[in-house]
PDB file of C-alpha atoms in Angstrom:
ATOM      1  CA  MET A   1       0.000   0.000   0.000  1.00  0.00           C
ATOM      2  CA  LYS A   2       1.310   3.426  -0.935  1.00  0.00           C
ATOM      3  CA  LEU A   3       1.246   5.909   1.948  1.00  0.00           C
ATOM      4  CA  PRO A   4       1.329   9.721   1.766  1.00  0.00           C
ATOM      5  CA  LYS A   5       4.899  11.009   2.150  1.00  0.00           C
ATOM      6  CA  TYR A   6       4.237  12.881   5.389  1.00  0.00           C
ATOM      7  CA  LEU A   7       2.882   9.667   6.916  1.00  0.00           C
ATOM      8  CA  ARG A   8       5.929   7.676   5.772  1.00  0.00           C
ATOM      9  CA  ASP A   9       8.180  10.409   7.197  1.00  0.00           C
ATOM     10  CA  PHE A  10       6.385  10.206  10.545  1.00  0.00           C
ATOM     11  CA  LEU A  11       6.829   6.424  10.742  1.00  0.00           C
ATOM     12  CA  ILE A  12      10.544   6.778   9.988  1.00  0.00           C
ATOM     13  CA  TYR A  13      10.774   9.482  12.660  1.00  0.00           C
ATOM     14  CA  LEU A  14       9.264   7.069  15.198  1.00  0.00           C
ATOM     15  CA  THR A  15      12.019   4.497  14.848  1.00  0.00           C
ATOM     16  CA  THR A  16      15.061   6.611  13.980  1.00  0.00           C
ATOM     17  CA  ILE A  17      14.517   9.557  16.334  1.00  0.00           C
ATOM     18  CA  THR A  18      12.170   8.488  19.130  1.00  0.00           C
ATOM     19  CA  GLY A  19      13.512   4.932  19.307  1.00  0.00           C
ATOM     20  CA  LYS A  20      10.169   3.153  18.962  1.00  0.00           C
ATOM     21  CA  SER A  21      10.394  -0.566  18.239  1.00  0.00           C
ATOM     22  CA  PRO A  22       9.399  -1.968  14.822  1.00  0.00           C
ATOM     23  CA  ARG A  23       6.380  -3.560  16.494  1.00  0.00           C
ATOM     24  CA  THR A  24       5.223  -0.207  17.939  1.00  0.00           C
ATOM     25  CA  ARG A  25       5.775   1.422  14.560  1.00  0.00           C
ATOM     26  CA  LYS A  26       3.522  -1.184  12.922  1.00  0.00           C
ATOM     27  CA  GLU A  27       0.820  -0.495  15.516  1.00  0.00           C
ATOM     28  CA  TYR A  28       1.019   3.270  14.836  1.00  0.00           C
ATOM     29  CA  GLU A  29       0.912   2.595  11.100  1.00  0.00           C
ATOM     30  CA  TYR A  30      -2.177   0.389  11.460  1.00  0.00           C
ATOM     31  CA  ASP A  31      -3.983   3.012  13.571  1.00  0.00           C
ATOM     32  CA  LEU A  32      -3.187   5.879  11.202  1.00  0.00           C
ATOM     33  CA  ILE A  33      -4.141   3.958   8.058  1.00  0.00           C
ATOM     34  CA  LEU A  34      -7.495   3.166   9.676  1.00  0.00           C
ATOM     35  CA  PHE A  35      -7.900   6.812  10.690  1.00  0.00           C
ATOM     36  CA  PHE A  36      -7.043   8.080   7.187  1.00  0.00           C
ATOM     37  CA  ARG A  37      -9.523   5.667   5.644  1.00  0.00           C
ATOM     38  CA  PHE A  38     -12.194   6.776   8.089  1.00  0.00           C
ATOM     39  CA  ILE A  39     -11.585  10.458   7.305  1.00  0.00           C
ATOM     40  CA  LYS A  40     -11.768   9.810   3.563  1.00  0.00           C
ATOM     41  CA  ALA A  41     -14.955   7.766   3.994  1.00  0.00           C
ATOM     42  CA  MET A  42     -16.554  10.660   5.889  1.00  0.00           C
ATOM     43  CA  GLU A  43     -15.415  13.277   3.377  1.00  0.00           C
ATOM     44  CA  GLN A  44     -16.528  11.372   0.286  1.00  0.00           C
ATOM     45  CA  ASP A  45     -19.528   9.588   1.812  1.00  0.00           C
ATOM     46  CA  LEU A  46     -18.057   6.153   1.128  1.00  0.00           C
ATOM     47  CA  ASP A  47     -19.466   2.907   2.486  1.00  0.00           C
ATOM     48  CA  ILE A  48     -17.856   2.443   5.920  1.00  0.00           C
ATOM     49  CA  LYS A  49     -18.379  -1.322   5.625  1.00  0.00           C
ATOM     50  CA  THR A  50     -15.715  -1.451   2.908  1.00  0.00           C
ATOM     51  CA  ILE A  51     -13.292   0.788   4.776  1.00  0.00           C
ATOM     52  CA  HIS A  52     -10.449  -1.721   4.390  1.00  0.00           C
ATOM     53  CA  THR A  53     -10.474  -1.166   0.594  1.00  0.00           C
ATOM     54  CA  ILE A  54     -10.158   2.637   0.685  1.00  0.00           C
ATOM     55  CA  ASP A  55      -7.011   4.030  -0.937  1.00  0.00           C
ATOM     56  CA  ILE A  56      -5.324   6.736   1.158  1.00  0.00           C
ATOM     57  CA  SER A  57      -2.367   7.554  -1.094  1.00  0.00           C
ATOM     58  CA  ASP A  58      -4.087  10.683  -2.407  1.00  0.00           C
ATOM     59  CA  ILE A  59      -4.885  12.252   0.976  1.00  0.00           C
ATOM     60  CA  THR A  60      -3.059  15.570   0.994  1.00  0.00           C
ATOM     61  CA  ILE A  61      -1.813  17.600   3.925  1.00  0.00           C
ATOM     62  CA  ASP A  62      -4.589  20.089   3.176  1.00  0.00           C
ATOM     63  CA  SER A  63      -7.141  17.370   4.022  1.00  0.00           C
ATOM     64  CA  ILE A  64      -5.310  16.746   7.289  1.00  0.00           C
ATOM     65  CA  LYS A  65      -5.421  20.476   8.073  1.00  0.00           C
ATOM     66  CA  ASP A  66      -9.217  20.274   7.955  1.00  0.00           C
ATOM     67  CA  VAL A  67      -9.421  17.568  10.635  1.00  0.00           C
ATOM     68  CA  THR A  68     -11.119  18.810  13.806  1.00  0.00           C
ATOM     69  CA  LEU A  69     -11.403  17.551  17.354  1.00  0.00           C
ATOM     70  CA  GLU A  70     -14.978  16.514  16.540  1.00  0.00           C
ATOM     71  CA  ASP A  71     -13.649  14.328  13.698  1.00  0.00           C
ATOM     72  CA  LEU A  72     -11.362  12.597  16.174  1.00  0.00           C
ATOM     73  CA  TYR A  73     -14.294  11.981  18.518  1.00  0.00           C
ATOM     74  CA  LEU A  74     -16.267  10.480  15.607  1.00  0.00           C
ATOM     75  CA  PHE A  75     -13.330   8.199  14.811  1.00  0.00           C
ATOM     76  CA  MET A  76     -13.098   7.026  18.422  1.00  0.00           C
ATOM     77  CA  GLU A  77     -16.859   6.386  18.439  1.00  0.00           C
ATOM     78  CA  TYR A  78     -16.499   4.359  15.244  1.00  0.00           C
ATOM     79  CA  CYS A  79     -13.688   2.297  16.809  1.00  0.00           C
ATOM     80  CA  GLU A  80     -15.787   1.585  19.883  1.00  0.00           C
ATOM     81  CA  MET A  81     -19.233   1.016  18.385  1.00  0.00           C
ATOM     82  CA  GLN A  82     -18.507  -0.567  15.002  1.00  0.00           C
ATOM     83  CA  ARG A  83     -15.112  -2.195  15.533  1.00  0.00           C
ATOM     84  CA  GLY A  84     -15.650  -3.199  19.145  1.00  0.00           C
ATOM     85  CA  ASN A  85     -12.315  -1.798  20.293  1.00  0.00           C
ATOM     86  CA  SER A  86     -11.658  -2.012  24.024  1.00  0.00           C
ATOM     87  CA  ALA A  87     -10.754   1.031  26.106  1.00  0.00           C
ATOM     88  CA  ALA A  88      -7.094  -0.061  25.993  1.00  0.00           C
ATOM     89  CA  SER A  89      -7.173  -0.331  22.201  1.00  0.00           C
ATOM     90  CA  ARG A  90      -8.810   3.087  21.867  1.00  0.00           C
ATOM     91  CA  ALA A  91      -6.287   4.562  24.315  1.00  0.00           C
ATOM     92  CA  ARG A  92      -3.508   3.381  22.010  1.00  0.00           C
ATOM     93  CA  LYS A  93      -5.207   5.066  19.058  1.00  0.00           C
ATOM     94  CA  VAL A  94      -5.451   8.304  21.032  1.00  0.00           C
ATOM     95  CA  ALA A  95      -1.715   8.084  21.765  1.00  0.00           C
ATOM     96  CA  THR A  96      -1.060   7.483  18.053  1.00  0.00           C
ATOM     97  CA  LEU A  97      -3.134  10.481  16.956  1.00  0.00           C
ATOM     98  CA  LYS A  98      -1.567  12.746  19.580  1.00  0.00           C
ATOM     99  CA  ALA A  99       1.949  11.779  18.496  1.00  0.00           C
ATOM    100  CA  PHE A 100       1.123  12.172  14.800  1.00  0.00           C
ATOM    101  CA  PHE A 101      -0.466  15.611  15.012  1.00  0.00           C
ATOM    102  CA  LYS A 102       2.191  16.824  17.456  1.00  0.00           C
ATOM    103  CA  TYR A 103       4.809  15.790  14.892  1.00  0.00           C
ATOM    104  CA  LEU A 104       3.016  17.573  12.041  1.00  0.00           C
ATOM    105  CA  LYS A 105       2.744  20.799  14.019  1.00  0.00           C
ATOM    106  CA  GLY A 106       5.870  20.830  16.173  1.00  0.00           C
ATOM    107  CA  LYS A 107       8.486  19.036  14.064  1.00  0.00           C
ATOM    108  CA  ARG A 108       7.354  19.624  10.477  1.00  0.00           C
ATOM    109  CA  ARG A 109       5.223  22.744  10.899  1.00  0.00           C
ATOM    110  CA  LEU A 110       2.841  21.426   8.260  1.00  0.00           C
ATOM    111  CA  ILE A 111      -0.269  22.397  10.252  1.00  0.00           C
ATOM    112  CA  GLU A 112      -1.036  25.431  12.424  1.00  0.00           C
ATOM    113  CA  ASP A 113      -3.530  23.810  14.808  1.00  0.00           C
ATOM    114  CA  ASN A 114      -3.270  20.468  16.575  1.00  0.00           C
ATOM    115  CA  PRO A 115      -6.792  18.941  16.755  1.00  0.00           C
ATOM    116  CA  ALA A 116      -5.573  16.105  19.010  1.00  0.00           C
ATOM    117  CA  GLU A 117      -4.148  18.417  21.680  1.00  0.00           C
ATOM    118  CA  HIS A 118      -7.279  18.192  23.835  1.00  0.00           C
ATOM    119  CA  LEU A 119      -8.316  14.657  22.874  1.00  0.00           C
ATOM    120  CA  GLU A 120      -8.938  12.708  26.089  1.00  0.00           C
ATOM    121  CA  THR A 121      -7.698   9.182  26.663  1.00  0.00           C
ATOM    122  CA  PRO A 122     -10.430   6.616  27.488  1.00  0.00           C
ATOM    123  CA  LYS A 123     -10.344   5.493  31.093  1.00  0.00           C
ATOM    124  CA  ILE A 124      -8.969   1.994  31.466  1.00  0.00           C
ATOM    125  CA  GLY A 125     -10.060  -0.016  34.462  1.00  0.00           C
ATOM    126  CA  LYS A 126      -7.166  -1.240  36.564  1.00  0.00           C
ATOM    127  CA  ARG A 127      -6.690  -4.956  36.079  1.00  0.00           C
ATOM    128  CA  GLN A 128      -4.715  -7.158  38.381  1.00  0.00           C
ATOM    129  CA  PRO A 129      -1.948  -9.043  36.574  1.00  0.00           C
ATOM    130  CA  VAL A 130      -2.651 -12.710  35.909  1.00  0.00           C
ATOM    131  CA  TYR A 131       0.087 -14.966  37.236  1.00  0.00           C
ATOM    132  CA  LEU A 132       0.911 -18.465  38.451  1.00  0.00           C
ATOM    133  CA  ASN A 133       1.285 -19.156  42.136  1.00  0.00           C
ATOM    134  CA  PHE A 134       4.451 -20.962  43.254  1.00  0.00           C
ATOM    135  CA  GLN A 135       2.936 -24.451  43.023  1.00  0.00           C
ATOM    136  CA  GLU A 136       1.470 -23.804  39.571  1.00  0.00           C
ATOM    137  CA  ALA A 137       4.818 -22.440  38.370  1.00  0.00           C
ATOM    138  CA  GLN A 138       6.576 -25.524  39.747  1.00  0.00           C
ATOM    139  CA  GLN A 139       4.146 -27.808  37.926  1.00  0.00           C
ATOM    140  CA  PHE A 140       4.588 -25.753  34.745  1.00  0.00           C
ATOM    141  CA  ILE A 141       8.375 -26.170  34.889  1.00  0.00           C
ATOM    142  CA  GLU A 142       8.033 -29.890  35.574  1.00  0.00           C
ATOM    143  CA  ALA A 143       5.941 -30.218  32.399  1.00  0.00           C
ATOM    144  CA  VAL A 144       8.916 -29.117  30.271  1.00  0.00           C
ATOM    145  CA  GLU A 145      10.314 -32.683  30.403  1.00  0.00           C
ATOM    146  CA  PHE A 146       7.572 -33.705  27.961  1.00  0.00           C
ATOM    147  CA  GLN A 147       9.012 -31.328  25.339  1.00  0.00           C
ATOM    148  CA  HIS A 148      11.274 -32.617  22.552  1.00  0.00           C
ATOM    149  CA  TYR A 149      13.975 -30.023  23.215  1.00  0.00           C
ATOM    150  CA  ASN A 150      13.602 -29.814  26.954  1.00  0.00           C
ATOM    151  CA  SER A 151      17.016 -28.353  27.890  1.00  0.00           C
ATOM    152  CA  ARG A 152      16.444 -25.387  25.563  1.00  0.00           C
ATOM    153  CA  ASP A 153      12.801 -24.887  26.514  1.00  0.00           C
ATOM    154  CA  TYR A 154      13.611 -25.369  30.203  1.00  0.00           C
ATOM    155  CA  CYS A 155      16.286 -22.668  30.003  1.00  0.00           C
ATOM    156  CA  MET A 156      13.917 -20.224  28.295  1.00  0.00           C
ATOM    157  CA  MET A 157      11.194 -20.806  30.884  1.00  0.00           C
ATOM    158  CA  ILE A 158      13.692 -20.446  33.741  1.00  0.00           C
ATOM    159  CA  PHE A 159      14.772 -17.112  32.248  1.00  0.00           C
ATOM    160  CA  PHE A 160      11.142 -15.960  32.112  1.00  0.00           C
ATOM    161  CA  LEU A 161      10.417 -16.941  35.712  1.00  0.00           C
ATOM    162  CA  ASN A 162      13.687 -15.750  37.257  1.00  0.00           C
ATOM    163  CA  LEU A 163      14.435 -12.624  35.221  1.00  0.00           C
ATOM    164  CA  GLY A 164      10.956 -11.382  34.307  1.00  0.00           C
ATOM    165  CA  ILE A 165      12.079 -10.514  30.796  1.00  0.00           C
ATOM    166  CA  ARG A 166       9.746  -9.797  27.891  1.00  0.00           C
ATOM    167  CA  VAL A 167       9.344 -12.371  25.132  1.00  0.00           C
ATOM    168  CA  SER A 168      10.775  -9.904  22.581  1.00  0.00           C
ATOM    169  CA  GLU A 169      13.808  -9.450  24.846  1.00  0.00           C
ATOM    170  CA  LEU A 170      14.308 -13.212  25.106  1.00  0.00           C
ATOM    171  CA  CYS A 171      14.185 -13.558  21.310  1.00  0.00           C
ATOM    172  CA  SER A 172      16.779 -10.809  20.835  1.00  0.00           C
ATOM    173  CA  LEU A 173      19.338 -12.257  23.283  1.00  0.00           C
ATOM    174  CA  ASN A 174      22.682 -13.059  21.665  1.00  0.00           C
ATOM    175  CA  MET A 175      25.614 -15.201  22.710  1.00  0.00           C
ATOM    176  CA  ASP A 176      27.569 -12.054  23.559  1.00  0.00           C
ATOM    177  CA  SER A 177      24.700 -10.828  25.760  1.00  0.00           C
ATOM    178  CA  ILE A 178      26.208 -12.910  28.573  1.00  0.00           C
ATOM    179  CA  ASN A 179      29.238 -11.747  30.507  1.00  0.00           C
ATOM    180  CA  ASP A 180      29.945 -14.008  33.489  1.00  0.00           C
ATOM    181  CA  ARG A 181      26.810 -13.667  35.660  1.00  0.00           C
ATOM    182  CA  MET A 182      25.457 -10.575  33.951  1.00  0.00           C
ATOM    183  CA  LEU A 183      22.975 -10.585  31.095  1.00  0.00           C
ATOM    184  CA  THR A 184      22.600  -7.555  28.847  1.00  0.00           C
ATOM    185  CA  VAL A 185      18.954  -7.112  27.852  1.00  0.00           C
ATOM    186  CA  ILE A 186      17.762  -4.733  25.133  1.00  0.00           C
ATOM    187  CA  GLY A 187      14.296  -3.534  26.119  1.00  0.00           C
ATOM    188  CA  LYS A 188      11.704  -1.174  24.702  1.00  0.00           C
ATOM    189  CA  GLY A 189      13.117   1.799  22.841  1.00  0.00           C
ATOM    190  CA  ASP A 190      16.453  -0.050  22.575  1.00  0.00           C
ATOM    191  CA  LYS A 191      17.118   0.721  26.238  1.00  0.00           C
ATOM    192  CA  GLU A 192      19.852  -1.483  27.641  1.00  0.00           C
ATOM    193  CA  ARG A 193      19.852  -2.934  31.128  1.00  0.00           C
ATOM    194  CA  LYS A 194      21.955  -5.452  33.031  1.00  0.00           C
ATOM    195  CA  VAL A 195      20.277  -8.379  34.777  1.00  0.00           C
ATOM    196  CA  TYR A 196      21.973 -10.740  37.245  1.00  0.00           C
ATOM    197  CA  LEU A 197      21.888 -14.450  36.403  1.00  0.00           C
ATOM    198  CA  ASN A 198      21.135 -16.448  39.532  1.00  0.00           C
ATOM    199  CA  ASP A 199      22.170 -20.081  40.102  1.00  0.00           C
ATOM    200  CA  ALA A 200      19.013 -21.507  38.500  1.00  0.00           C
ATOM    201  CA  CYS A 201      19.627 -19.511  35.300  1.00  0.00           C
ATOM    202  CA  LEU A 202      23.302 -20.502  35.139  1.00  0.00           C
ATOM    203  CA  ALA A 203      22.562 -24.196  35.677  1.00  0.00           C
ATOM    204  CA  ALA A 204      19.825 -24.188  33.007  1.00  0.00           C
ATOM    205  CA  LEU A 205      22.071 -22.269  30.617  1.00  0.00           C
ATOM    206  CA  GLU A 206      24.972 -24.693  31.104  1.00  0.00           C
ATOM    207  CA  ASN A 207      22.760 -27.683  30.276  1.00  0.00           C
ATOM    208  CA  TYR A 208      21.280 -25.959  27.251  1.00  0.00           C
ATOM    209  CA  MET A 209      24.652 -24.901  25.798  1.00  0.00           C
ATOM    210  CA  GLN A 210      25.702 -28.541  25.592  1.00  0.00           C
ATOM    211  CA  GLU A 211      22.845 -29.179  23.148  1.00  0.00           C
ATOM    212  CA  ARG A 212      22.520 -25.771  21.446  1.00  0.00           C
ATOM    213  CA  LYS A 213      21.895 -26.052  17.710  1.00  0.00           C
ATOM    214  CA  VAL A 214      24.168 -24.404  15.159  1.00  0.00           C
ATOM    215  CA  TYR A 215      22.849 -21.040  13.978  1.00  0.00           C
ATOM    216  CA  LYS A 216      22.372 -21.047  10.196  1.00  0.00           C
ATOM    217  CA  GLY A 217      21.539 -17.379   9.776  1.00  0.00           C
ATOM    218  CA  GLU A 218      23.661 -14.266   9.365  1.00  0.00           C
ATOM    219  CA  GLY A 219      24.719 -11.579  11.801  1.00  0.00           C
ATOM    220  CA  SER A 220      24.850 -11.860  15.588  1.00  0.00           C
ATOM    221  CA  GLN A 221      24.643 -15.336  17.078  1.00  0.00           C
ATOM    222  CA  PRO A 222      21.311 -15.689  18.936  1.00  0.00           C
ATOM    223  CA  LEU A 223      21.465 -17.295  22.354  1.00  0.00           C
ATOM    224  CA  PHE A 224      18.389 -19.410  21.727  1.00  0.00           C
ATOM    225  CA  VAL A 225      18.345 -21.253  18.414  1.00  0.00           C
ATOM    226  CA  SER A 226      15.403 -23.158  16.959  1.00  0.00           C
ATOM    227  CA  GLN A 227      15.600 -26.746  15.752  1.00  0.00           C
ATOM    228  CA  LYS A 228      15.921 -25.345  12.204  1.00  0.00           C
ATOM    229  CA  GLY A 229      18.906 -23.215  13.193  1.00  0.00           C
ATOM    230  CA  THR A 230      17.065 -19.892  13.177  1.00  0.00           C
ATOM    231  CA  ARG A 231      16.399 -17.136  15.705  1.00  0.00           C
ATOM    232  CA  PHE A 232      13.100 -17.555  17.526  1.00  0.00           C
ATOM    233  CA  ALA A 233      10.080 -15.387  16.759  1.00  0.00           C
ATOM    234  CA  ARG A 234       7.741 -14.225  19.532  1.00  0.00           C
ATOM    235  CA  GLN A 235       4.888 -16.310  18.156  1.00  0.00           C
ATOM    236  CA  THR A 236       6.964 -19.502  18.292  1.00  0.00           C
ATOM    237  CA  ILE A 237       7.886 -18.915  21.934  1.00  0.00           C
ATOM    238  CA  ALA A 238       4.200 -18.365  22.711  1.00  0.00           C
ATOM    239  CA  LYS A 239       3.391 -21.746  21.115  1.00  0.00           C
ATOM    240  CA  ILE A 240       6.069 -23.438  23.242  1.00  0.00           C
ATOM    241  CA  VAL A 241       4.603 -21.898  26.420  1.00  0.00           C
ATOM    242  CA  LYS A 242       1.134 -23.029  25.357  1.00  0.00           C
ATOM    243  CA  LYS A 243       2.324 -26.590  24.755  1.00  0.00           C
ATOM    244  CA  ILE A 244       4.145 -26.808  28.093  1.00  0.00           C
ATOM    245  CA  ASN A 245       1.091 -25.422  29.862  1.00  0.00           C
ATOM    246  CA  ARG A 246      -1.095 -28.042  28.179  1.00  0.00           C
ATOM    247  CA  ASN A 247       1.134 -30.789  29.629  1.00  0.00           C
ATOM    248  CA  SER A 248       1.045 -29.298  33.126  1.00  0.00           C
ATOM    249  CA  ILE A 249      -0.920 -30.975  35.925  1.00  0.00           C
ATOM    250  CA  THR A 250      -2.911 -27.771  36.444  1.00  0.00           C
ATOM    251  CA  PRO A 251      -2.983 -25.861  33.137  1.00  0.00           C
ATOM    252  CA  LYS A 252      -3.580 -22.137  33.495  1.00  0.00           C
ATOM    253  CA  ASP A 253      -6.190 -20.588  31.225  1.00  0.00           C
ATOM    254  CA  LYS A 254      -4.578 -18.847  28.234  1.00  0.00           C
ATOM    255  CA  LEU A 255      -1.045 -18.823  29.648  1.00  0.00           C
ATOM    256  CA  THR A 256       1.333 -16.583  27.682  1.00  0.00           C
ATOM    257  CA  PRO A 257       4.993 -15.525  27.996  1.00  0.00           C
ATOM    258  CA  HIS A 258       3.768 -12.176  29.310  1.00  0.00           C
ATOM    259  CA  LYS A 259       1.907 -13.926  32.137  1.00  0.00           C
ATOM    260  CA  LEU A 260       5.159 -15.681  33.031  1.00  0.00           C
ATOM    261  CA  ARG A 261       6.706 -12.210  33.296  1.00  0.00           C
ATOM    262  CA  HIS A 262       3.835 -11.234  35.605  1.00  0.00           C
ATOM    263  CA  THR A 263       4.497 -14.377  37.630  1.00  0.00           C
ATOM    264  CA  SER A 264       8.168 -13.515  38.034  1.00  0.00           C
ATOM    265  CA  ALA A 265       7.466  -9.916  39.064  1.00  0.00           C
ATOM    266  CA  THR A 266       4.724 -10.887  41.512  1.00  0.00           C
ATOM    267  CA  MET A 267       6.836 -13.559  43.184  1.00  0.00           C
ATOM    268  CA  MET A 268       9.838 -11.256  43.481  1.00  0.00           C
ATOM    269  CA  TYR A 269       7.680  -8.606  45.103  1.00  0.00           C
ATOM    270  CA  LYS A 270       6.195 -11.129  47.521  1.00  0.00           C
ATOM    271  CA  ALA A 271       9.728 -12.282  48.368  1.00  0.00           C
ATOM    272  CA  GLY A 272      10.623  -8.764  49.479  1.00  0.00           C
ATOM    273  CA  ALA A 273      11.847  -6.947  46.365  1.00  0.00           C
ATOM    274  CA  ASP A 274      11.393  -3.187  46.727  1.00  0.00           C
ATOM    275  CA  ILE A 275       9.548  -1.337  43.994  1.00  0.00           C
ATOM    276  CA  ARG A 276      12.610   0.504  42.623  1.00  0.00           C
ATOM    277  CA  SER A 277      14.676  -2.690  42.332  1.00  0.00           C
ATOM    278  CA  LEU A 278      11.749  -4.381  40.608  1.00  0.00           C
ATOM    279  CA  GLN A 279      11.462  -1.455  38.196  1.00  0.00           C
ATOM    280  CA  ALA A 280      15.126  -1.818  37.240  1.00  0.00           C
ATOM    281  CA  ILE A 281      14.864  -5.591  36.798  1.00  0.00           C
ATOM    282  CA  LEU A 282      11.737  -5.382  34.617  1.00  0.00           C
ATOM    283  CA  GLY A 283      12.982  -2.432  32.562  1.00  0.00           C
ATOM    284  CA  HIS A 284       9.994  -0.187  33.219  1.00  0.00           C
ATOM    285  CA  SER A 285      10.497   3.466  32.314  1.00  0.00           C
ATOM    286  CA  SER A 286       7.917   4.498  34.928  1.00  0.00           C
ATOM    287  CA  VAL A 287       7.557   3.179  38.464  1.00  0.00           C
ATOM    288  CA  ALA A 288       3.793   3.517  38.020  1.00  0.00           C
ATOM    289  CA  THR A 289       3.902   0.550  35.623  1.00  0.00           C
ATOM    290  CA  THR A 290       5.760  -1.524  38.196  1.00  0.00           C
ATOM    291  CA  GLN A 291       3.239  -0.721  40.906  1.00  0.00           C
ATOM    292  CA  ILE A 292       0.648  -3.075  39.400  1.00  0.00           C
ATOM    293  CA  TYR A 293       2.679  -5.869  41.000  1.00  0.00           C
ATOM    294  CA  THR A 294       2.254  -4.472  44.505  1.00  0.00           C
ATOM    295  CA  HIS A 295      -1.205  -6.000  44.832  1.00  0.00           C
ATOM    296  CA  ILE A 296      -1.844  -8.360  47.756  1.00  0.00           C
ATOM    297  CA  GLU A 297      -4.030 -11.405  47.367  1.00  0.00           C
ATOM    298  CA  ASP A 298      -7.408 -11.479  49.077  1.00  0.00           C
ATOM    299  CA  GLU A 299      -6.327 -14.456  51.178  1.00  0.00           C
ATOM    300  CA  GLN A 300      -3.377 -12.496  52.546  1.00  0.00           C
ATOM    301  CA  ILE A 301      -5.602  -9.529  53.385  1.00  0.00           C
ATOM    302  CA  GLN A 302      -8.013 -11.823  55.187  1.00  0.00           C
ATOM    303  CA  GLU A 303      -5.154 -13.376  57.152  1.00  0.00           C
ATOM    304  CA  VAL A 304      -3.953  -9.942  58.275  1.00  0.00           C
ATOM    305  CA  LEU A 305      -7.444  -9.072  59.497  1.00  0.00           C
ATOM    306  CA  LYS A 306      -7.801 -12.415  61.278  1.00  0.00           C
ATOM    307  CA  ASN A 307      -4.542 -11.779  63.115  1.00  0.00           C
ATOM    308  CA  ASN A 308      -5.481  -8.268  64.184  1.00  0.00           C
ATOM    309  CA  PRO A 309      -5.138  -8.260  68.022  1.00  0.00           C
ATOM    310  CA  PHE A 310      -8.493  -6.533  68.304  1.00  0.00           C
ATOM    311  CA  ASN A 311     -10.107  -9.614  66.757  1.00  0.00           C
ATOM    312  CA  SER A 312     -10.158 -10.995  70.300  1.00  0.00           C
ATOM    313  CA  PHE A 313     -12.724  -8.366  71.331  1.00  0.00           C
ATOM    314  CA  LYS A 314     -15.959 -10.361  71.328  1.00  0.00           C
TER     315      LYS A 314
END
């Protein structure tokens, strides 16, 4: 699909200047293409049901100058009512539109007014992270023995549970990412952080390295290599997690690599990790993101209340 030049320039700006990941860039691109198609459909009274077929290559900057805050509200209503987008999905689209129009006005000076400046972000209800308790995690790890390449898969799962790394970070690990007991992790926005490898990680890594497949690709040597000799993709890791979970004694509903990250963070917090240390380990840019792991289970709250000395007043 051919995109207007100013849109292509914005997408390049996202990765080269602001350091957004290719995945984030694709999400911004998807949101803006949908928005452009919506605007064109409104302007030319096109059938909204065939919005995916609308060509946006001819949308000029003059058309963008005519966009108003009311148009943005209409787009958000369309996303909610006709596309069924959740509040989180619509919040991402608001962030996309804000970044795009801010770029057009502030960086390129292609527009005089920013219609997205006062666009509100939908309120997202706070959700507690889904995670495995210690026994469930133990049973999950024990299920790895049923995998064909168990030393490799075991090592990857141990990294998830002990280091709390993202699946994209696991996929991007290279052989030279390891220096003694320190692991260099490249997180969101290409931000680098050092993570300590505990005894469990080192033991799992040592076993895996004895059976590591030869990498058949080019460039940096990935730490984890697939049976075909390639670097893992996020989707493949997710399938491995799903298969291990299926073999577990107590499978967890819709277990994903991200939920293993939640498990790691929750367990570390319960074990006494302070919020700032946890933020550094997880690679969060804001401590507010880390604070979702400071929840306390209902059972623990009940136990505290049961043990209140005043509970003896009857």
